[in-house]
Structures are given as structure tokens and as C-alpha cells.
Amino acid sequence: TKPYYSINSSMNNLQYFFFREKIRINNLRLRSTYKKFCVNPDYNKKYLYFAASYQPEATTFTTGVYQDFFLVLDILSSVIPSDWIIYFKEHPGTFIDGSSRYSTLVRDKYYYQKVNSYDNIQMVPSEVETFSLIDNAQAVATVSGTVAWEAAVRGKPSLSFGSAWYM
């Protein structure tokens, strides 16, 4: 209700403590929600590996329209061959048990329900080894993550929708 730039709009120490504690609890709940939708990857299938970037983060919020991962997923989902799937892996930092991570400001259970609603997208646990997913994928995609560079170095086709340092 107060202007953002006003000194009176800041939280006091107690309010800030409760805000950070709520974030920590929500991160734990978010991890539980995500795991309910996860499947273990089948490396014998043809798939595109989509590595979600941590949000909120400057590298994804400066990419214009592609800060909306659903736009990227819509594009990828509609252009991959019909016998492929997309393995969606959430950034492991999203679920860190600490109050310094603000992922629950961007992600919630409805976010993962929407990801799960795609016919050709499956979520995999964030603990799954990234290089195993890269090495067995037909291609790799991300908004601005290092995984596209790692895939290119390993000889895999990669797509980056953002403006990353390796571009």
C-alpha cells in the first residue's frame, strides 16, 4: 500500500525474518510438489533435454519474451518429432533448503501442473546427472543456462533462447 521508493515501505527485522522463513518452507513444499510429477529418464528413448534455468535471475529476466518458459516449451513441444519427448529438469538451486533462494516467487504447484499437462514433456528429478542427460539426448535446449555450452562442447546440438555469456 506504500510506494516502493518510500523508506516506510521496507520490512522491519521481524517482518523480514518471517518473510525469509516463509520462503524457506515454500521451497521445501515446492520440491515435494515437483518430485510428485517426476519420472526417471529412459535413456533408450529419443529426447530433447530442456534444462530450466533458476528464476528469478538476471540472465533469464533480460531475455525478453523467453523469460516465459512456457513460450519456449510451446515452441519445442510443437516442433520435435512425434517419436521424441522432452525431459524437463528443474534447476537444482530451485529447491535449496535455505531462505536465500526466492524461487517460490516464480514457481508454484500450478507451474508444475502446467508443465506436466504437455503430452510430450516429462519432468525428471533435479538430482539426475546433467552429463548423462546431455550424452544420451538428441539435442539440448535452455533459456540461458550453461548446459547449452556444455552440450556443444560434448558434440550435441544445443539451443539457447536467451542471451548467455557463451553466445
C-alpha positions as protocol buffer text, in pm:
chain_id: "A"
residue {
  index: 1
  type: THR
  ca { x: 0 y: 0 z: 0 }
}
residue {
  index: 2
  type: LYS
  ca { x: 303 y: 229 z: 28 }
}
residue {
  index: 3
  type: PRO
  ca { x: 520 y: 349 z: -261 }
}
residue {
  index: 4
  type: TYR
  ca { x: 816 y: 122 z: -328 }
}
residue {
  index: 5
  type: TYR
  ca { x: 1069 y: 404 z: -302 }
}
residue {
  index: 6
  type: SER
  ca { x: 938 y: 518 z: 39 }
}
residue {
  index: 7
  type: ILE
  ca { x: 1153 y: 438 z: 340 }
}
residue {
  index: 8
  type: ASN
  ca { x: 832 y: 335 z: 517 }
}
residue {
  index: 9
  type: SER
  ca { x: 766 y: 56 z: 268 }
}
residue {
  index: 10
  type: SER
  ca { x: 1060 y: -155 z: 392 }
}
residue {
  index: 11
  type: MET
  ca { x: 1009 y: -452 z: 619 }
}
residue {
  index: 12
  type: ASN
  ca { x: 1131 y: -434 z: 976 }
}
residue {
  index: 13
  type: ASN
  ca { x: 1360 y: -710 z: 1104 }
}
residue {
  index: 14
  type: LEU
  ca { x: 1077 y: -923 z: 1239 }
}
residue {
  index: 15
  type: GLN
  ca { x: 874 y: -897 z: 919 }
}
residue {
  index: 16
  type: TYR
  ca { x: 1184 y: -981 z: 717 }
}
residue {
  index: 17
  type: PHE
  ca { x: 1254 y: -1287 z: 935 }
}
residue {
  index: 18
  type: PHE
  ca { x: 901 y: -1419 z: 878 }
}
residue {
  index: 19
  type: PHE
  ca { x: 925 y: -1345 z: 505 }
}
residue {
  index: 20
  type: ARG
  ca { x: 1251 y: -1544 z: 477 }
}
residue {
  index: 21
  type: GLU
  ca { x: 1111 y: -1831 z: 684 }
}
residue {
  index: 22
  type: LYS
  ca { x: 801 y: -1849 z: 463 }
}
residue {
  index: 23
  type: ILE
  ca { x: 1027 y: -1863 z: 155 }
}
residue {
  index: 24
  type: ARG
  ca { x: 1228 y: -2149 z: 311 }
}
residue {
  index: 25
  type: ILE
  ca { x: 915 y: -2351 z: 392 }
}
residue {
  index: 26
  type: ASN
  ca { x: 768 y: -2285 z: 47 }
}
residue {
  index: 27
  type: ASN
  ca { x: 1091 y: -2407 z: -117 }
}
residue {
  index: 28
  type: LEU
  ca { x: 1059 y: -2737 z: 69 }
}
residue {
  index: 29
  type: ARG
  ca { x: 695 y: -2770 z: -38 }
}
residue {
  index: 30
  type: LEU
  ca { x: 788 y: -2685 z: -394 }
}
residue {
  index: 31
  type: ARG
  ca { x: 1047 y: -2965 z: -402 }
}
residue {
  index: 32
  type: SER
  ca { x: 785 y: -3213 z: -280 }
}
residue {
  index: 33
  type: THR
  ca { x: 538 y: -3098 z: -547 }
}
residue {
  index: 34
  type: TYR
  ca { x: 798 y: -3124 z: -823 }
}
residue {
  index: 35
  type: LYS
  ca { x: 900 y: -3476 z: -719 }
}
residue {
  index: 36
  type: LYS
  ca { x: 539 y: -3597 z: -746 }
}
residue {
  index: 37
  type: PHE
  ca { x: 550 y: -3528 z: -1120 }
}
residue {
  index: 38
  type: CYS
  ca { x: 897 y: -3671 z: -1187 }
}
residue {
  index: 39
  type: VAL
  ca { x: 986 y: -3989 z: -1373 }
}
residue {
  index: 40
  type: ASN
  ca { x: 1327 y: -4147 z: -1408 }
}
residue {
  index: 41
  type: PRO
  ca { x: 1471 y: -4083 z: -1754 }
}
residue {
  index: 42
  type: ASP
  ca { x: 1474 y: -4366 z: -2007 }
}
residue {
  index: 43
  type: TYR
  ca { x: 1797 y: -4316 z: -2199 }
}
residue {
  index: 44
  type: ASN
  ca { x: 1679 y: -4552 z: -2474 }
}
residue {
  index: 45
  type: LYS
  ca { x: 1409 y: -4303 z: -2582 }
}
residue {
  index: 46
  type: LYS
  ca { x: 1474 y: -4020 z: -2824 }
}
residue {
  index: 47
  type: TYR
  ca { x: 1450 y: -3699 z: -2629 }
}
residue {
  index: 48
  type: LEU
  ca { x: 1535 y: -3333 z: -2612 }
}
residue {
  index: 49
  type: TYR
  ca { x: 1675 y: -3232 z: -2277 }
}
residue {
  index: 50
  type: PHE
  ca { x: 1536 y: -2899 z: -2153 }
}
residue {
  index: 51
  type: ALA
  ca { x: 1731 y: -2759 z: -1860 }
}
residue {
  index: 52
  type: ALA
  ca { x: 1527 y: -2497 z: -1679 }
}
residue {
  index: 53
  type: SER
  ca { x: 1724 y: -2200 z: -1551 }
}
residue {
  index: 54
  type: TYR
  ca { x: 1693 y: -2078 z: -1196 }
}
residue {
  index: 55
  type: GLN
  ca { x: 1443 y: -1796 z: -1160 }
}
residue {
  index: 56
  type: PRO
  ca { x: 1436 y: -1520 z: -1054 }
}
residue {
  index: 57
  type: GLU
  ca { x: 1775 y: -1449 z: -1205 }
}
residue {
  index: 58
  type: ALA
  ca { x: 1902 y: -1166 z: -1420 }
}
residue {
  index: 59
  type: THR
  ca { x: 2009 y: -1390 z: -1710 }
}
residue {
  index: 60
  type: THR
  ca { x: 1654 y: -1513 z: -1765 }
}
residue {
  index: 61
  type: PHE
  ca { x: 1477 y: -1186 z: -1693 }
}
residue {
  index: 62
  type: THR
  ca { x: 1680 y: -999 z: -1953 }
}
residue {
  index: 63
  type: THR
  ca { x: 1592 y: -1239 z: -2235 }
}
residue {
  index: 64
  type: GLY
  ca { x: 1273 y: -1062 z: -2333 }
}
residue {
  index: 65
  type: VAL
  ca { x: 981 y: -1288 z: -2417 }
}
residue {
  index: 66
  type: TYR
  ca { x: 1179 y: -1603 z: -2337 }
}
residue {
  index: 67
  type: GLN
  ca { x: 1170 y: -1533 z: -1965 }
}
residue {
  index: 68
  type: ASP
  ca { x: 835 y: -1712 z: -2001 }
}
residue {
  index: 69
  type: PHE
  ca { x: 950 y: -2073 z: -2013 }
}
residue {
  index: 70
  type: PHE
  ca { x: 608 y: -2182 z: -2135 }
}
residue {
  index: 71
  type: LEU
  ca { x: 666 y: -1996 z: -2461 }
}
residue {
  index: 72
  type: VAL
  ca { x: 988 y: -2193 z: -2505 }
}
residue {
  index: 73
  type: LEU
  ca { x: 817 y: -2520 z: -2412 }
}
residue {
  index: 74
  type: ASP
  ca { x: 532 y: -2445 z: -2653 }
}
residue {
  index: 75
  type: ILE
  ca { x: 783 y: -2393 z: -2935 }
}
residue {
  index: 76
  type: LEU
  ca { x: 988 y: -2702 z: -2853 }
}
residue {
  index: 77
  type: SER
  ca { x: 685 y: -2921 z: -2791 }
}
residue {
  index: 78
  type: SER
  ca { x: 535 y: -2830 z: -3127 }
}
residue {
  index: 79
  type: VAL
  ca { x: 849 y: -2883 z: -3340 }
}
residue {
  index: 80
  type: ILE
  ca { x: 1010 y: -3200 z: -3208 }
}
residue {
  index: 81
  type: PRO
  ca { x: 944 y: -3523 z: -3397 }
}
residue {
  index: 82
  type: SER
  ca { x: 641 y: -3721 z: -3279 }
}
residue {
  index: 83
  type: ASP
  ca { x: 856 y: -4008 z: -3151 }
}
residue {
  index: 84
  type: TRP
  ca { x: 1060 y: -3779 z: -2923 }
}
residue {
  index: 85
  type: ILE
  ca { x: 985 y: -3650 z: -2575 }
}
residue {
  index: 86
  type: ILE
  ca { x: 1120 y: -3356 z: -2380 }
}
residue {
  index: 87
  type: TYR
  ca { x: 1285 y: -3422 z: -2047 }
}
residue {
  index: 88
  type: PHE
  ca { x: 1232 y: -3112 z: -1833 }
}
residue {
  index: 89
  type: LYS
  ca { x: 1481 y: -3082 z: -1548 }
}
residue {
  index: 90
  type: GLU
  ca { x: 1436 y: -2807 z: -1291 }
}
residue {
  index: 91
  type: HIS
  ca { x: 1746 y: -2618 z: -1182 }
}
residue {
  index: 92
  type: PRO
  ca { x: 1870 y: -2783 z: -859 }
}
residue {
  index: 93
  type: GLY
  ca { x: 1911 y: -2442 z: -694 }
}
residue {
  index: 94
  type: THR
  ca { x: 1534 y: -2401 z: -702 }
}
residue {
  index: 95
  type: PHE
  ca { x: 1494 y: -2637 z: -410 }
}
residue {
  index: 96
  type: ILE
  ca { x: 1787 y: -2546 z: -188 }
}
residue {
  index: 97
  type: ASP
  ca { x: 1682 y: -2559 z: 174 }
}
residue {
  index: 98
  type: GLY
  ca { x: 1762 y: -2203 z: 260 }
}
residue {
  index: 99
  type: SER
  ca { x: 1585 y: -1877 z: 292 }
}
residue {
  index: 100
  type: SER
  ca { x: 1817 y: -1701 z: 48 }
}
residue {
  index: 101
  type: ARG
  ca { x: 1655 y: -1864 z: -258 }
}
residue {
  index: 102
  type: TYR
  ca { x: 1347 y: -1691 z: -393 }
}
residue {
  index: 103
  type: SER
  ca { x: 1231 y: -1949 z: -646 }
}
residue {
  index: 104
  type: THR
  ca { x: 887 y: -1977 z: -490 }
}
residue {
  index: 105
  type: LEU
  ca { x: 822 y: -1621 z: -602 }
}
residue {
  index: 106
  type: VAL
  ca { x: 830 y: -1752 z: -961 }
}
residue {
  index: 107
  type: ARG
  ca { x: 737 y: -2122 z: -927 }
}
residue {
  index: 108
  type: ASP
  ca { x: 440 y: -2288 z: -759 }
}
residue {
  index: 109
  type: LYS
  ca { x: 238 y: -2609 z: -784 }
}
residue {
  index: 110
  type: TYR
  ca { x: 36 y: -2468 z: -1074 }
}
residue {
  index: 111
  type: TYR
  ca { x: 357 y: -2409 z: -1268 }
}
residue {
  index: 112
  type: TYR
  ca { x: 450 y: -2778 z: -1244 }
}
residue {
  index: 113
  type: GLN
  ca { x: 94 y: -2888 z: -1316 }
}
residue {
  index: 114
  type: LYS
  ca { x: 111 y: -2689 z: -1638 }
}
residue {
  index: 115
  type: VAL
  ca { x: 448 y: -2842 z: -1733 }
}
residue {
  index: 116
  type: ASN
  ca { x: 302 y: -3185 z: -1662 }
}
residue {
  index: 117
  type: SER
  ca { x: -1 y: -3112 z: -1884 }
}
residue {
  index: 118
  type: TYR
  ca { x: 206 y: -3129 z: -2204 }
}
residue {
  index: 119
  type: ASP
  ca { x: 169 y: -3464 z: -2380 }
}
residue {
  index: 120
  type: ASN
  ca { x: 533 y: -3490 z: -2480 }
}
residue {
  index: 121
  type: ILE
  ca { x: 707 y: -3342 z: -2175 }
}
residue {
  index: 122
  type: GLN
  ca { x: 818 y: -3540 z: -1873 }
}
residue {
  index: 123
  type: MET
  ca { x: 986 y: -3397 z: -1566 }
}
residue {
  index: 124
  type: VAL
  ca { x: 1295 y: -3569 z: -1432 }
}
residue {
  index: 125
  type: PRO
  ca { x: 1441 y: -3534 z: -1082 }
}
residue {
  index: 126
  type: SER
  ca { x: 1676 y: -3241 z: -1044 }
}
residue {
  index: 127
  type: GLU
  ca { x: 1932 y: -3481 z: -895 }
}
residue {
  index: 128
  type: VAL
  ca { x: 1971 y: -3669 z: -1224 }
}
residue {
  index: 129
  type: GLU
  ca { x: 2325 y: -3628 z: -1360 }
}
residue {
  index: 130
  type: THR
  ca { x: 2328 y: -3349 z: -1617 }
}
residue {
  index: 131
  type: PHE
  ca { x: 2602 y: -3503 z: -1831 }
}
residue {
  index: 132
  type: SER
  ca { x: 2409 y: -3831 z: -1853 }
}
residue {
  index: 133
  type: LEU
  ca { x: 2108 y: -3639 z: -1982 }
}
residue {
  index: 134
  type: ILE
  ca { x: 2325 y: -3447 z: -2230 }
}
residue {
  index: 135
  type: ASP
  ca { x: 2517 y: -3751 z: -2356 }
}
residue {
  index: 136
  type: ASN
  ca { x: 2201 y: -3952 z: -2425 }
}
residue {
  index: 137
  type: ALA
  ca { x: 1992 y: -3668 z: -2570 }
}
residue {
  index: 138
  type: GLN
  ca { x: 1937 y: -3594 z: -2936 }
}
residue {
  index: 139
  type: ALA
  ca { x: 1957 y: -3222 z: -2853 }
}
residue {
  index: 140
  type: VAL
  ca { x: 1966 y: -2986 z: -2557 }
}
residue {
  index: 141
  type: ALA
  ca { x: 1772 y: -2664 z: -2500 }
}
residue {
  index: 142
  type: THR
  ca { x: 1769 y: -2395 z: -2235 }
}
residue {
  index: 143
  type: VAL
  ca { x: 1678 y: -2031 z: -2198 }
}
residue {
  index: 144
  type: SER
  ca { x: 2022 y: -1912 z: -2091 }
}
residue {
  index: 145
  type: GLY
  ca { x: 2187 y: -2189 z: -1894 }
}
residue {
  index: 146
  type: THR
  ca { x: 2543 y: -2313 z: -1923 }
}
residue {
  index: 147
  type: VAL
  ca { x: 2404 y: -2653 z: -2024 }
}
residue {
  index: 148
  type: ALA
  ca { x: 2381 y: -2542 z: -2391 }
}
residue {
  index: 149
  type: TRP
  ca { x: 2753 y: -2466 z: -2391 }
}
residue {
  index: 150
  type: GLU
  ca { x: 2828 y: -2795 z: -2211 }
}
residue {
  index: 151
  type: ALA
  ca { x: 2626 y: -2982 z: -2473 }
}
residue {
  index: 152
  type: ALA
  ca { x: 2802 y: -2809 z: -2763 }
}
residue {
  index: 153
  type: VAL
  ca { x: 3142 y: -2893 z: -2614 }
}
residue {
  index: 154
  type: ARG
  ca { x: 3028 y: -3257 z: -2588 }
}
residue {
  index: 155
  type: GLY
  ca { x: 2920 y: -3258 z: -2953 }
}
residue {
  index: 156
  type: LYS
  ca { x: 2544 y: -3233 z: -2900 }
}
residue {
  index: 157
  type: PRO
  ca { x: 2320 y: -2988 z: -3086 }
}
residue {
  index: 158
  type: SER
  ca { x: 2208 y: -2718 z: -2848 }
}
residue {
  index: 159
  type: LEU
  ca { x: 1963 y: -2430 z: -2842 }
}
residue {
  index: 160
  type: SER
  ca { x: 1978 y: -2125 z: -2621 }
}
residue {
  index: 161
  type: PHE
  ca { x: 1681 y: -1891 z: -2629 }
}
residue {
  index: 162
  type: GLY
  ca { x: 1842 y: -1627 z: -2413 }
}
residue {
  index: 163
  type: SER
  ca { x: 2146 y: -1406 z: -2421 }
}
residue {
  index: 164
  type: ALA
  ca { x: 2409 y: -1608 z: -2237 }
}
residue {
  index: 165
  type: TRP
  ca { x: 2781 y: -1538 z: -2198 }
}
residue {
  index: 166
  type: TYR
  ca { x: 2876 y: -1815 z: -2445 }
}
residue {
  index: 167
  type: MET
  ca { x: 2669 y: -1676 z: -2731 }
}
